[in-house]
């Protein structure tokens, strides 16, 4: 009986693989992202570069409605600012990204980097005196600038398919950050009308033309290669941060909570044994 | 005889049993307290509320002797273009007997500590008594604002001179962003 | 059975209170002095875990409601704000979402415990039925809550389930529109779903009160299924059961915490992070895991039963799957409660448990997926080499007459001597007929283990033949296959057979093992124990 059940189970597992191609594309490439393990964290330099790739390449078509510029400077953000004491000189100096130890967090309202990023963007707003639409430089409280005023405009400018919002893209796709990275690297050049072939995309053909080419985004660090692979990895890391900005806090708290619960469980077990010591059960 | 032995053994076990119960209860209490904190903290203002939004004001639209009332963080703020008479009165009254002593120059300071300009006064339009919005009354005894709710009288620098309000009208943090523009917040 | 209350108020205040509102007496009698069978095992701790889960869901839910906006344009964004901006909002949101799954995990184990140990038998029939009511309310609450984030799965799951109600004859459409507040799932729907989702947990809490009351009236069941006969059989609830419940619940919370802190989205679906789009259906619509077995039963009915069409049959079967639980106390005829002493019933129970898991698996699969097939996929290509190719346009009067016009054109070509024809439709009422006259007919049959391999082989043949063939006729064949739907049908059959046929018959025919006389005997070995 049991053998028959196991045999059936094995056949079922095999049969599963058949019809998945239509629902999912090819399995994304493995990549050792730093944030994946239970004790993983974000490579902040990669998140910063990924943001740069988004700003310079993706933001012309893709919105990120749920991110505000101030999120970049809050604790755990890629441009968060801390004051640390220099080891050698003992002088306080600014440090971008969470420092190894110590350091006081600088409120995002006092963060010049985030202010500059926001001010570099033009936001369409209403003039407070005339009530008419007017442009103004961005503020840290603004949400990321939308490339199109609404969904219809987005679709109309992109062959009928609106480019999806990227705020939680790595949560919204099977394969997450790996999928995004593989997709951006996976174009094989075949074109059919307005569609481009990419084996990682479900169905194989998508309306987005390959957005990345070598050298399209100038990185300030000369050590980091400016290749499609690097851009894809960095922007996937940035999108993962965007989808899960509290990840590091969550994992840290998880360690504390689980350790506490283990101790509590141990104590309660001993108490249980004590209570039932003289009772048979 | 068996009873005596049983009793002494019982005492030792009582201590151990009590310790385990006390330890368990203590750890559980710490856990419950730690768990309650996020549920209380979540009602605090969220990050988007805390992020100071700022209000820009174009000063060239405010003629001398007039004021505008703008919203900053959802609260009303006066930006008054004072006349020379008002400025003189304010500076003279630095030496009057004040419930909440403060010099006019102090109340003109910008957010970064730099001196302001005497003709531009930026005040939170909330009476420090119970929060009503005072009205500027020309020719009143102290020359400044009057709160209709309970009769607090403020002078041309927004200091409390008479009435139940305990403190001067609060200065809103502001910065000159240009010769004719300020940013509040 | 508890007997008279043993509570004695000691201080002035407690005496004053006891005379006016004996609430401490009630707590003492129900949860302190309450006599509990001494042989309860860990399967009996899940009731306490369920109370814990209910409290957690209510507390986190009320807090979430302080930040959530039930409006189609703002719901998704309000959840994002919770995750990003509200202090600890991400934690509370995660606890609520994972908590729903943990709640259902505990309730399924609790229900299986009841099935195995015969906790539904007299005098606990009403206790069991109240439990079924709680379960039904939980399913409703879970469904309503899942709609609120307004992701793709929220919207389309709500659409599918409300459309099910449309299957009811005569009144179906009206009820559907009444429930949705419109003609499709939209703003009125999300607003009222939010209100009902807030309400139902308190209804659950009320029914739980009745459930515990009914429990205390009959007394706890226990692993040997024998009634409590004397004080030797029981221990006071506090501290004995209390400490065991606390310990087991802590282990449960450890599992809960592992999900909340390390795998918060593992039990959900990626598509629910895509904002709802009424114009775009996701490739697969699946409910949360705890509803998958019922989803499988619903979809198993792809055939009509007499006058009942398949959609209605599926809906009725799905509700009947829960409904059959309500009458279980009268279906099981066995006089022995616990399956510990019913060896045959135990085997069928194990199969039933496996069937439930398998139904859950089926619910998550594409119904057309092939599990087993008798032979490979195959296709036959026919073409004519070396003949004369002719092309002729086909014009029909209107799209409705297309098929007739195409058939007529083909018939005409064949009458004129064509050995092979192919029709290509280029518009609603226009097309092209290609025909070959003369030449030699060729045919090739290819096979493939999957449809992808088959297509690859077809392409290979075409490439090999190349220019020689002007066009092909390809006939594809699917071998007899056992699909996910077929599997669901078999499993659903067993599910209903178990309750409606197997248990009634077994109760009458099975010879159970010898049941112990008392609870105390098997655990004490007959010796009297110290005061409990």
PDB file of C-alpha atoms in Angstrom, chain C residues 16-216:
ATOM      1  CA  UNK C  16     -18.173  41.211  47.821  1.00  0.00           C
ATOM      2  CA  UNK C  17     -17.523  40.445  44.136  1.00  0.00           C
ATOM      3  CA  UNK C  18     -18.582  36.805  44.406  1.00  0.00           C
ATOM      4  CA  UNK C  19     -21.974  37.788  45.811  1.00  0.00           C
ATOM      5  CA  UNK C  20     -22.624  40.168  42.911  1.00  0.00           C
ATOM      6  CA  UNK C  21     -20.818  38.846  39.825  1.00  0.00           C
ATOM      7  CA  UNK C  22     -19.163  35.462  40.416  1.00  0.00           C
ATOM      8  CA  UNK C  23     -16.642  35.964  37.637  1.00  0.00           C
ATOM      9  CA  UNK C  24     -13.660  34.773  39.637  1.00  0.00           C
ATOM     10  CA  UNK C  25     -15.649  31.704  40.631  1.00  0.00           C
ATOM     11  CA  UNK C  26     -16.328  31.051  36.953  1.00  0.00           C
ATOM     12  CA  UNK C  27     -12.649  31.406  36.073  1.00  0.00           C
ATOM     13  CA  UNK C  28     -11.648  29.195  38.993  1.00  0.00           C
ATOM     14  CA  UNK C  29     -14.156  26.480  38.149  1.00  0.00           C
ATOM     15  CA  UNK C  30     -13.390  26.533  34.425  1.00  0.00           C
ATOM     16  CA  UNK C  31      -9.632  26.929  34.309  1.00  0.00           C
ATOM     17  CA  UNK C  32      -8.154  26.260  37.753  1.00  0.00           C
ATOM     18  CA  UNK C  33      -9.975  23.510  39.596  1.00  0.00           C
ATOM     19  CA  UNK C  34     -11.549  22.053  36.433  1.00  0.00           C
ATOM     20  CA  UNK C  35     -10.893  18.287  36.469  1.00  0.00           C
ATOM     21  CA  UNK C  36      -8.889  17.288  33.395  1.00  0.00           C
ATOM     22  CA  UNK C  37      -8.208  13.685  32.360  1.00  0.00           C
ATOM     23  CA  UNK C  38      -4.648  12.828  33.375  1.00  0.00           C
ATOM     24  CA  UNK C  39      -3.841  10.959  30.169  1.00  0.00           C
ATOM     25  CA  UNK C  40      -4.249  13.802  27.668  1.00  0.00           C
ATOM     26  CA  UNK C  41      -1.431  13.885  25.122  1.00  0.00           C
ATOM     27  CA  UNK C  42       0.005  16.826  23.158  1.00  0.00           C
ATOM     28  CA  UNK C  43      -2.760  16.652  20.542  1.00  0.00           C
ATOM     29  CA  UNK C  44      -4.950  18.192  23.237  1.00  0.00           C
ATOM     30  CA  UNK C  45      -2.851  21.362  23.459  1.00  0.00           C
ATOM     31  CA  UNK C  46      -4.032  22.698  20.110  1.00  0.00           C
ATOM     32  CA  UNK C  47      -7.184  24.211  21.606  1.00  0.00           C
ATOM     33  CA  UNK C  48      -5.050  26.587  23.663  1.00  0.00           C
ATOM     34  CA  UNK C  49      -2.944  27.380  20.592  1.00  0.00           C
ATOM     35  CA  UNK C  50      -6.105  28.263  18.707  1.00  0.00           C
ATOM     36  CA  UNK C  51      -7.209  30.684  21.429  1.00  0.00           C
ATOM     37  CA  UNK C  52      -3.759  32.250  21.239  1.00  0.00           C
ATOM     38  CA  UNK C  53      -4.026  32.568  17.459  1.00  0.00           C
ATOM     39  CA  UNK C  54      -7.470  34.170  17.677  1.00  0.00           C
ATOM     40  CA  UNK C  55      -6.207  36.777  20.138  1.00  0.00           C
ATOM     41  CA  UNK C  56      -3.115  37.465  18.020  1.00  0.00           C
ATOM     42  CA  UNK C  57      -5.182  37.912  14.869  1.00  0.00           C
ATOM     43  CA  UNK C  58      -7.674  40.212  16.585  1.00  0.00           C
ATOM     44  CA  UNK C  59      -5.004  42.401  18.210  1.00  0.00           C
ATOM     45  CA  UNK C  60      -2.849  42.667  15.069  1.00  0.00           C
ATOM     46  CA  UNK C  61      -5.964  43.143  12.971  1.00  0.00           C
ATOM     47  CA  UNK C  62      -7.273  46.042  15.032  1.00  0.00           C
ATOM     48  CA  UNK C  63      -3.857  47.691  14.844  1.00  0.00           C
ATOM     49  CA  UNK C  64      -3.660  47.178  11.082  1.00  0.00           C
ATOM     50  CA  UNK C  65      -7.117  48.706  10.727  1.00  0.00           C
ATOM     51  CA  UNK C  66      -5.682  51.941  12.138  1.00  0.00           C
ATOM     52  CA  UNK C  67      -3.551  52.278   9.018  1.00  0.00           C
ATOM     53  CA  UNK C  68      -5.371  50.395   6.261  1.00  0.00           C
ATOM     54  CA  UNK C  69      -7.612  52.198   3.766  1.00  0.00           C
ATOM     55  CA  UNK C  70     -10.392  50.098   2.183  1.00  0.00           C
ATOM     56  CA  UNK C  71     -10.501  51.927  -1.143  1.00  0.00           C
ATOM     57  CA  UNK C  72      -9.565  50.469  -4.525  1.00  0.00           C
ATOM     58  CA  UNK C  73      -7.105  53.283  -5.271  1.00  0.00           C
ATOM     59  CA  UNK C  74      -5.492  53.324  -1.832  1.00  0.00           C
ATOM     60  CA  UNK C  75      -5.653  49.825  -0.373  1.00  0.00           C
ATOM     61  CA  UNK C  76      -2.436  48.513  -1.932  1.00  0.00           C
ATOM     62  CA  UNK C  77      -0.622  51.770  -1.145  1.00  0.00           C
ATOM     63  CA  UNK C  78      -1.844  51.757   2.461  1.00  0.00           C
ATOM     64  CA  UNK C  79      -0.382  48.283   2.938  1.00  0.00           C
ATOM     65  CA  UNK C  80       2.908  49.524   1.454  1.00  0.00           C
ATOM     66  CA  UNK C  81       2.834  52.448   3.886  1.00  0.00           C
ATOM     67  CA  UNK C  82       2.362  49.957   6.707  1.00  0.00           C
ATOM     68  CA  UNK C  83       5.378  48.015   5.543  1.00  0.00           C
ATOM     69  CA  UNK C  84       7.633  51.050   5.074  1.00  0.00           C
ATOM     70  CA  UNK C  85       6.568  53.975   7.230  1.00  0.00           C
ATOM     71  CA  UNK C  86       4.500  52.799  10.210  1.00  0.00           C
ATOM     72  CA  UNK C  87       6.789  51.991  13.185  1.00  0.00           C
ATOM     73  CA  UNK C  88       6.955  48.166  13.360  1.00  0.00           C
ATOM     74  CA  UNK C  89       4.228  48.095  10.731  1.00  0.00           C
ATOM     75  CA  UNK C  90       6.179  45.473   8.765  1.00  0.00           C
ATOM     76  CA  UNK C  91       6.212  43.241  11.850  1.00  0.00           C
ATOM     77  CA  UNK C  92       2.510  43.573  12.618  1.00  0.00           C
ATOM     78  CA  UNK C  93       1.576  43.019   8.967  1.00  0.00           C
ATOM     79  CA  UNK C  94       3.772  39.899   8.786  1.00  0.00           C
ATOM     80  CA  UNK C  95       2.334  38.504  12.028  1.00  0.00           C
ATOM     81  CA  UNK C  96      -1.221  38.951  10.765  1.00  0.00           C
ATOM     82  CA  UNK C  97      -0.534  37.328   7.397  1.00  0.00           C
ATOM     83  CA  UNK C  98       1.496  34.416   8.765  1.00  0.00           C
ATOM     84  CA  UNK C  99      -0.915  34.204  11.694  1.00  0.00           C
ATOM     85  CA  UNK C 100      -3.781  33.300   9.388  1.00  0.00           C
ATOM     86  CA  UNK C 101      -1.800  30.334   8.095  1.00  0.00           C
ATOM     87  CA  UNK C 102      -0.764  29.278  11.589  1.00  0.00           C
ATOM     88  CA  UNK C 103      -4.403  29.555  12.686  1.00  0.00           C
ATOM     89  CA  UNK C 104      -5.470  27.137   9.954  1.00  0.00           C
ATOM     90  CA  UNK C 105      -2.556  24.786  10.596  1.00  0.00           C
ATOM     91  CA  UNK C 106      -3.625  24.513  14.228  1.00  0.00           C
ATOM     92  CA  UNK C 107      -7.302  24.118  13.388  1.00  0.00           C
ATOM     93  CA  UNK C 108      -6.659  21.282  10.934  1.00  0.00           C
ATOM     94  CA  UNK C 109      -4.580  19.402  13.502  1.00  0.00           C
ATOM     95  CA  UNK C 110      -7.279  20.080  16.098  1.00  0.00           C
ATOM     96  CA  UNK C 111      -9.960  18.706  13.757  1.00  0.00           C
ATOM     97  CA  UNK C 112      -7.934  15.621  12.846  1.00  0.00           C
ATOM     98  CA  UNK C 113      -7.456  14.987  16.557  1.00  0.00           C
ATOM     99  CA  UNK C 114     -11.240  15.104  16.933  1.00  0.00           C
ATOM    100  CA  UNK C 115     -11.731  12.657  14.074  1.00  0.00           C
ATOM    101  CA  UNK C 116      -9.156  10.166  15.341  1.00  0.00           C
ATOM    102  CA  UNK C 117     -10.198  10.089  18.973  1.00  0.00           C
ATOM    103  CA  UNK C 118     -13.962  10.220  18.330  1.00  0.00           C
ATOM    104  CA  UNK C 119     -14.373  13.557  20.117  1.00  0.00           C
ATOM    105  CA  UNK C 120     -17.483  14.194  18.008  1.00  0.00           C
ATOM    106  CA  UNK C 121     -19.405  11.272  19.505  1.00  0.00           C
ATOM    107  CA  UNK C 122     -22.125  11.533  22.147  1.00  0.00           C
ATOM    108  CA  UNK C 123     -22.406  13.543  24.333  1.00  0.00           C
ATOM    109  CA  UNK C 124     -20.137  15.922  22.401  1.00  0.00           C
ATOM    110  CA  UNK C 125     -22.119  16.232  19.149  1.00  0.00           C
ATOM    111  CA  UNK C 126     -22.974  19.894  19.738  1.00  0.00           C
ATOM    112  CA  UNK C 127     -19.398  20.644  20.747  1.00  0.00           C
ATOM    113  CA  UNK C 128     -18.275  19.228  17.387  1.00  0.00           C
ATOM    114  CA  UNK C 129     -20.946  21.120  15.462  1.00  0.00           C
ATOM    115  CA  UNK C 130     -19.977  24.386  17.150  1.00  0.00           C
ATOM    116  CA  UNK C 131     -16.428  23.612  16.095  1.00  0.00           C
ATOM    117  CA  UNK C 132     -17.588  23.175  12.499  1.00  0.00           C
ATOM    118  CA  UNK C 133     -19.344  26.540  12.740  1.00  0.00           C
ATOM    119  CA  UNK C 134     -16.106  28.129  13.970  1.00  0.00           C
ATOM    120  CA  UNK C 135     -14.238  26.530  11.072  1.00  0.00           C
ATOM    121  CA  UNK C 136     -16.751  27.837   8.550  1.00  0.00           C
ATOM    122  CA  UNK C 137     -16.461  31.334  10.028  1.00  0.00           C
ATOM    123  CA  UNK C 138     -12.674  31.066   9.841  1.00  0.00           C
ATOM    124  CA  UNK C 139     -12.851  30.167   6.160  1.00  0.00           C
ATOM    125  CA  UNK C 140     -15.125  33.142   5.514  1.00  0.00           C
ATOM    126  CA  UNK C 141     -12.883  35.473   7.513  1.00  0.00           C
ATOM    127  CA  UNK C 142      -9.785  34.261   5.694  1.00  0.00           C
ATOM    128  CA  UNK C 143     -11.400  34.731   2.299  1.00  0.00           C
ATOM    129  CA  UNK C 144     -12.609  38.240   3.150  1.00  0.00           C
ATOM    130  CA  UNK C 145      -9.236  39.232   4.593  1.00  0.00           C
ATOM    131  CA  UNK C 146      -7.287  38.029   1.595  1.00  0.00           C
ATOM    132  CA  UNK C 147      -9.230  40.425  -0.634  1.00  0.00           C
ATOM    133  CA  UNK C 148      -8.209  43.489   1.352  1.00  0.00           C
ATOM    134  CA  UNK C 149      -4.604  44.048   0.130  1.00  0.00           C
ATOM    135  CA  UNK C 150      -6.149  44.395  -3.360  1.00  0.00           C
ATOM    136  CA  UNK C 151      -3.439  42.505  -5.208  1.00  0.00           C
ATOM    137  CA  UNK C 152      -4.066  40.461  -8.336  1.00  0.00           C
ATOM    138  CA  UNK C 153      -4.830  37.317  -6.378  1.00  0.00           C
ATOM    139  CA  UNK C 154      -7.076  39.252  -3.974  1.00  0.00           C
ATOM    140  CA  UNK C 155      -9.169  40.621  -6.816  1.00  0.00           C
ATOM    141  CA  UNK C 156      -9.346  37.517  -8.997  1.00  0.00           C
ATOM    142  CA  UNK C 157      -9.865  35.130  -6.076  1.00  0.00           C
ATOM    143  CA  UNK C 158     -12.791  37.300  -4.981  1.00  0.00           C
ATOM    144  CA  UNK C 159     -14.112  37.333  -8.548  1.00  0.00           C
ATOM    145  CA  UNK C 160     -13.964  33.537  -8.897  1.00  0.00           C
ATOM    146  CA  UNK C 161     -15.586  32.826  -5.539  1.00  0.00           C
ATOM    147  CA  UNK C 162     -18.383  35.382  -5.923  1.00  0.00           C
ATOM    148  CA  UNK C 163     -19.009  34.046  -9.424  1.00  0.00           C
ATOM    149  CA  UNK C 164     -19.531  30.626  -7.870  1.00  0.00           C
ATOM    150  CA  UNK C 165     -22.596  31.952  -6.145  1.00  0.00           C
ATOM    151  CA  UNK C 166     -23.934  32.819  -9.553  1.00  0.00           C
ATOM    152  CA  UNK C 167     -24.154  29.079 -10.184  1.00  0.00           C
ATOM    153  CA  UNK C 168     -27.087  28.704  -7.825  1.00  0.00           C
ATOM    154  CA  UNK C 169     -30.264  28.334  -9.889  1.00  0.00           C
ATOM    155  CA  UNK C 170     -32.796  31.178 -10.026  1.00  0.00           C
ATOM    156  CA  UNK C 171     -31.414  33.270  -7.145  1.00  0.00           C
ATOM    157  CA  UNK C 172     -27.732  32.960  -8.012  1.00  0.00           C
ATOM    158  CA  UNK C 173     -27.276  36.147 -10.059  1.00  0.00           C
ATOM    159  CA  UNK C 174     -29.179  38.330  -7.586  1.00  0.00           C
ATOM    160  CA  UNK C 175     -27.268  36.998  -4.613  1.00  0.00           C
ATOM    161  CA  UNK C 176     -24.008  37.504  -6.441  1.00  0.00           C
ATOM    162  CA  UNK C 177     -24.755  41.151  -7.239  1.00  0.00           C
ATOM    163  CA  UNK C 178     -26.108  41.694  -3.741  1.00  0.00           C
ATOM    164  CA  UNK C 179     -22.898  40.383  -2.226  1.00  0.00           C
ATOM    165  CA  UNK C 180     -20.622  42.337  -4.557  1.00  0.00           C
ATOM    166  CA  UNK C 181     -22.645  45.528  -4.359  1.00  0.00           C
ATOM    167  CA  UNK C 182     -22.342  45.857  -8.111  1.00  0.00           C
ATOM    168  CA  UNK C 183     -21.820  43.861 -11.272  1.00  0.00           C
ATOM    169  CA  UNK C 184     -18.185  43.041 -10.611  1.00  0.00           C
ATOM    170  CA  UNK C 185     -15.829  43.058  -7.659  1.00  0.00           C
ATOM    171  CA  UNK C 186     -15.125  46.764  -7.089  1.00  0.00           C
ATOM    172  CA  UNK C 187     -15.195  49.552  -4.499  1.00  0.00           C
ATOM    173  CA  UNK C 188     -18.482  48.535  -2.813  1.00  0.00           C
ATOM    174  CA  UNK C 189     -17.114  45.025  -2.494  1.00  0.00           C
ATOM    175  CA  UNK C 190     -13.836  45.892  -0.820  1.00  0.00           C
ATOM    176  CA  UNK C 191     -15.522  48.284   1.593  1.00  0.00           C
ATOM    177  CA  UNK C 192     -18.093  45.769   2.808  1.00  0.00           C
ATOM    178  CA  UNK C 193     -15.544  42.938   2.869  1.00  0.00           C
ATOM    179  CA  UNK C 194     -13.474  45.094   5.234  1.00  0.00           C
ATOM    180  CA  UNK C 195     -16.435  45.662   7.507  1.00  0.00           C
ATOM    181  CA  UNK C 196     -17.335  41.967   7.572  1.00  0.00           C
ATOM    182  CA  UNK C 197     -13.710  40.915   8.033  1.00  0.00           C
ATOM    183  CA  UNK C 198     -13.582  43.144  11.136  1.00  0.00           C
ATOM    184  CA  UNK C 199     -16.865  41.702  12.415  1.00  0.00           C
ATOM    185  CA  UNK C 200     -16.478  37.965  11.950  1.00  0.00           C
ATOM    186  CA  UNK C 201     -13.554  37.380  14.345  1.00  0.00           C
ATOM    187  CA  UNK C 202     -15.730  38.667  17.183  1.00  0.00           C
ATOM    188  CA  UNK C 203     -18.509  36.308  16.093  1.00  0.00           C
ATOM    189  CA  UNK C 204     -15.872  33.564  16.175  1.00  0.00           C
ATOM    190  CA  UNK C 205     -14.912  34.625  19.692  1.00  0.00           C
ATOM    191  CA  UNK C 206     -18.546  34.345  20.750  1.00  0.00           C
ATOM    192  CA  UNK C 207     -18.929  30.874  19.234  1.00  0.00           C
ATOM    193  CA  UNK C 208     -15.645  29.867  20.887  1.00  0.00           C
ATOM    194  CA  UNK C 209     -17.256  30.818  24.198  1.00  0.00           C
ATOM    195  CA  UNK C 210     -20.144  28.480  23.438  1.00  0.00           C
ATOM    196  CA  UNK C 211     -17.665  25.826  22.283  1.00  0.00           C
ATOM    197  CA  UNK C 212     -15.752  25.936  25.586  1.00  0.00           C
ATOM    198  CA  UNK C 213     -19.015  25.982  27.537  1.00  0.00           C
ATOM    199  CA  UNK C 214     -20.203  22.851  25.682  1.00  0.00           C
ATOM    200  CA  UNK C 215     -16.810  21.299  26.296  1.00  0.00           C
ATOM    201  CA  UNK C 216     -16.952  21.896  30.015  1.00  0.00           C
TER     202      UNK C 216
END
